[in-house]
Amino acid sequence: MSMNTVYPHLTIDEHGQTRVGETRYKVVQLAAEHYQHGWSAEELLRQHSDLRPEEVYSALTYFYDHHADMVAEMKQSLAAVESIRPARHFSRDELLKRKASQGT
């Protein structure tokens, strides 16, 4: 028996991204804050005061219903960012020289 879950506070935009209603928030963004930073639903509500509790809980429900796919999407996004971010490793001496050249 197949069950289709309805998420009344979520929509899918023209790019196929699941969003919280008509807001700017992607579910994957809220899920990442929850998953990677350990934020509870209450903390998400504090950080995003324009969201209602039912929207946050709906987003978290969607996250747990699609956990493997969403975690994979988070990892893929992080890998994409890391691949274009230049490696910037400076030695202590290089940092001190830079600070001295700025006159501070």
CSV table of C-alpha atoms in Angstrom, one decimal:
chain,number,residue,atom,x,y,z
A,1,MET,CA,0.0,0.0,0.0
A,2,SER,CA,1.4,3.3,-1.0
A,3,MET,CA,0.8,6.5,1.0
A,4,ASN,CA,1.3,10.0,-0.4
A,5,THR,CA,2.2,12.5,2.3
A,6,VAL,CA,0.9,16.0,1.9
A,7,TYR,CA,2.9,18.9,3.2
A,8,PRO,CA,0.4,21.8,3.4
A,9,HIS,CA,2.9,24.5,4.2
A,10,LEU,CA,5.4,23.6,1.5
A,11,THR,CA,5.5,24.3,-2.2
A,12,ILE,CA,7.8,23.2,-5.1
A,13,ASP,CA,9.1,26.1,-7.1
A,14,GLU,CA,9.8,26.3,-10.9
A,15,HIS,CA,13.3,24.9,-10.3
A,16,GLY,CA,12.0,21.8,-8.5
A,17,GLN,CA,13.1,23.1,-5.1
A,18,THR,CA,10.9,22.5,-2.1
A,19,ARG,CA,10.2,25.8,-0.3
A,20,VAL,CA,8.3,26.9,2.7
A,21,GLY,CA,5.1,28.3,1.2
A,22,GLU,CA,5.8,31.4,-0.8
A,23,THR,CA,8.7,32.5,1.3
A,24,ARG,CA,12.4,32.7,0.3
A,25,TYR,CA,13.3,29.7,2.4
A,26,LYS,CA,14.3,26.4,0.8
A,27,VAL,CA,13.5,23.4,2.9
A,28,VAL,CA,17.1,22.2,2.4
A,29,GLN,CA,18.4,25.4,4.0
A,30,LEU,CA,16.4,25.0,7.1
A,31,ALA,CA,17.2,21.3,7.1
A,32,ALA,CA,21.0,22.1,6.9
A,33,GLU,CA,20.7,24.4,9.9
A,34,HIS,CA,19.0,21.7,11.8
A,35,TYR,CA,21.3,18.9,10.6
A,36,GLN,CA,24.6,20.6,10.5
A,37,HIS,CA,24.3,23.0,13.4
A,38,GLY,CA,22.0,21.0,15.6
A,39,TRP,CA,19.3,23.7,15.7
A,40,SER,CA,16.0,22.6,17.1
A,41,ALA,CA,12.7,23.7,15.7
A,42,GLU,CA,12.5,26.4,18.4
A,43,GLU,CA,16.0,27.7,17.4
A,44,LEU,CA,15.0,27.8,13.8
A,45,LEU,CA,11.9,29.9,14.8
A,46,ARG,CA,14.2,32.2,16.8
A,47,GLN,CA,16.6,32.6,13.9
A,48,HIS,CA,13.8,33.0,11.3
A,49,SER,CA,11.1,35.0,13.2
A,50,ASP,CA,9.1,35.4,10.0
A,51,LEU,CA,8.3,31.7,9.9
A,52,ARG,CA,5.4,30.2,11.8
A,53,PRO,CA,5.8,27.0,13.9
A,54,GLU,CA,3.7,24.9,11.5
A,55,GLU,CA,6.0,25.9,8.6
A,56,VAL,CA,9.2,24.9,10.4
A,57,TYR,CA,7.7,21.6,11.6
A,58,SER,CA,6.5,20.9,8.1
A,59,ALA,CA,10.0,21.6,6.7
A,60,LEU,CA,11.5,19.3,9.4
A,61,THR,CA,9.0,16.6,8.7
A,62,TYR,CA,9.8,16.8,5.0
A,63,PHE,CA,13.5,16.6,5.8
A,64,TYR,CA,13.1,13.4,7.9
A,65,ASP,CA,10.8,11.9,5.3
A,66,HIS,CA,13.5,12.5,2.6
A,67,HIS,CA,16.5,12.3,4.9
A,68,ALA,CA,19.0,10.4,2.6
A,69,ASP,CA,18.2,12.5,-0.4
A,70,MET,CA,18.4,15.8,1.4
A,71,VAL,CA,21.7,14.9,3.2
A,72,ALA,CA,23.1,13.9,-0.2
A,73,GLU,CA,22.0,17.3,-1.6
A,74,MET,CA,23.7,19.1,1.3
A,75,LYS,CA,26.9,17.2,0.7
A,76,GLN,CA,26.8,17.9,-3.0
A,77,SER,CA,26.2,21.6,-2.4
A,78,LEU,CA,29.1,21.7,0.0
A,79,ALA,CA,31.4,19.9,-2.4
A,80,ALA,CA,30.5,22.3,-5.2
A,81,VAL,CA,31.3,25.3,-3.0
A,82,GLU,CA,34.6,23.7,-1.9
A,83,SER,CA,35.6,23.0,-5.5
A,84,ILE,CA,35.3,26.7,-6.5
A,85,ARG,CA,36.6,28.2,-3.3
A,86,PRO,CA,40.3,29.0,-3.6
A,87,ALA,CA,42.5,27.3,-1.1
A,88,ARG,CA,43.7,30.1,1.2
A,89,HIS,CA,46.3,28.8,3.7
A,90,PHE,CA,48.5,31.5,5.1
A,91,SER,CA,51.4,31.0,7.5
A,92,ARG,CA,51.6,33.0,10.6
A,93,ASP,CA,54.5,35.0,9.1
A,94,GLU,CA,52.5,35.8,6.0
A,95,LEU,CA,49.6,37.0,8.1
A,96,LEU,CA,51.8,39.2,10.3
A,97,LYS,CA,53.4,40.7,7.2
A,98,ARG,CA,50.0,41.5,5.8
A,99,LYS,CA,48.9,43.1,9.0
A,100,ALA,CA,52.1,45.2,9.2
A,101,SER,CA,51.6,46.4,5.6
A,102,GLN,CA,48.1,47.6,6.4
A,103,GLY,CA,49.5,49.7,9.2
A,104,THR,CA,47.4,48.2,12.0
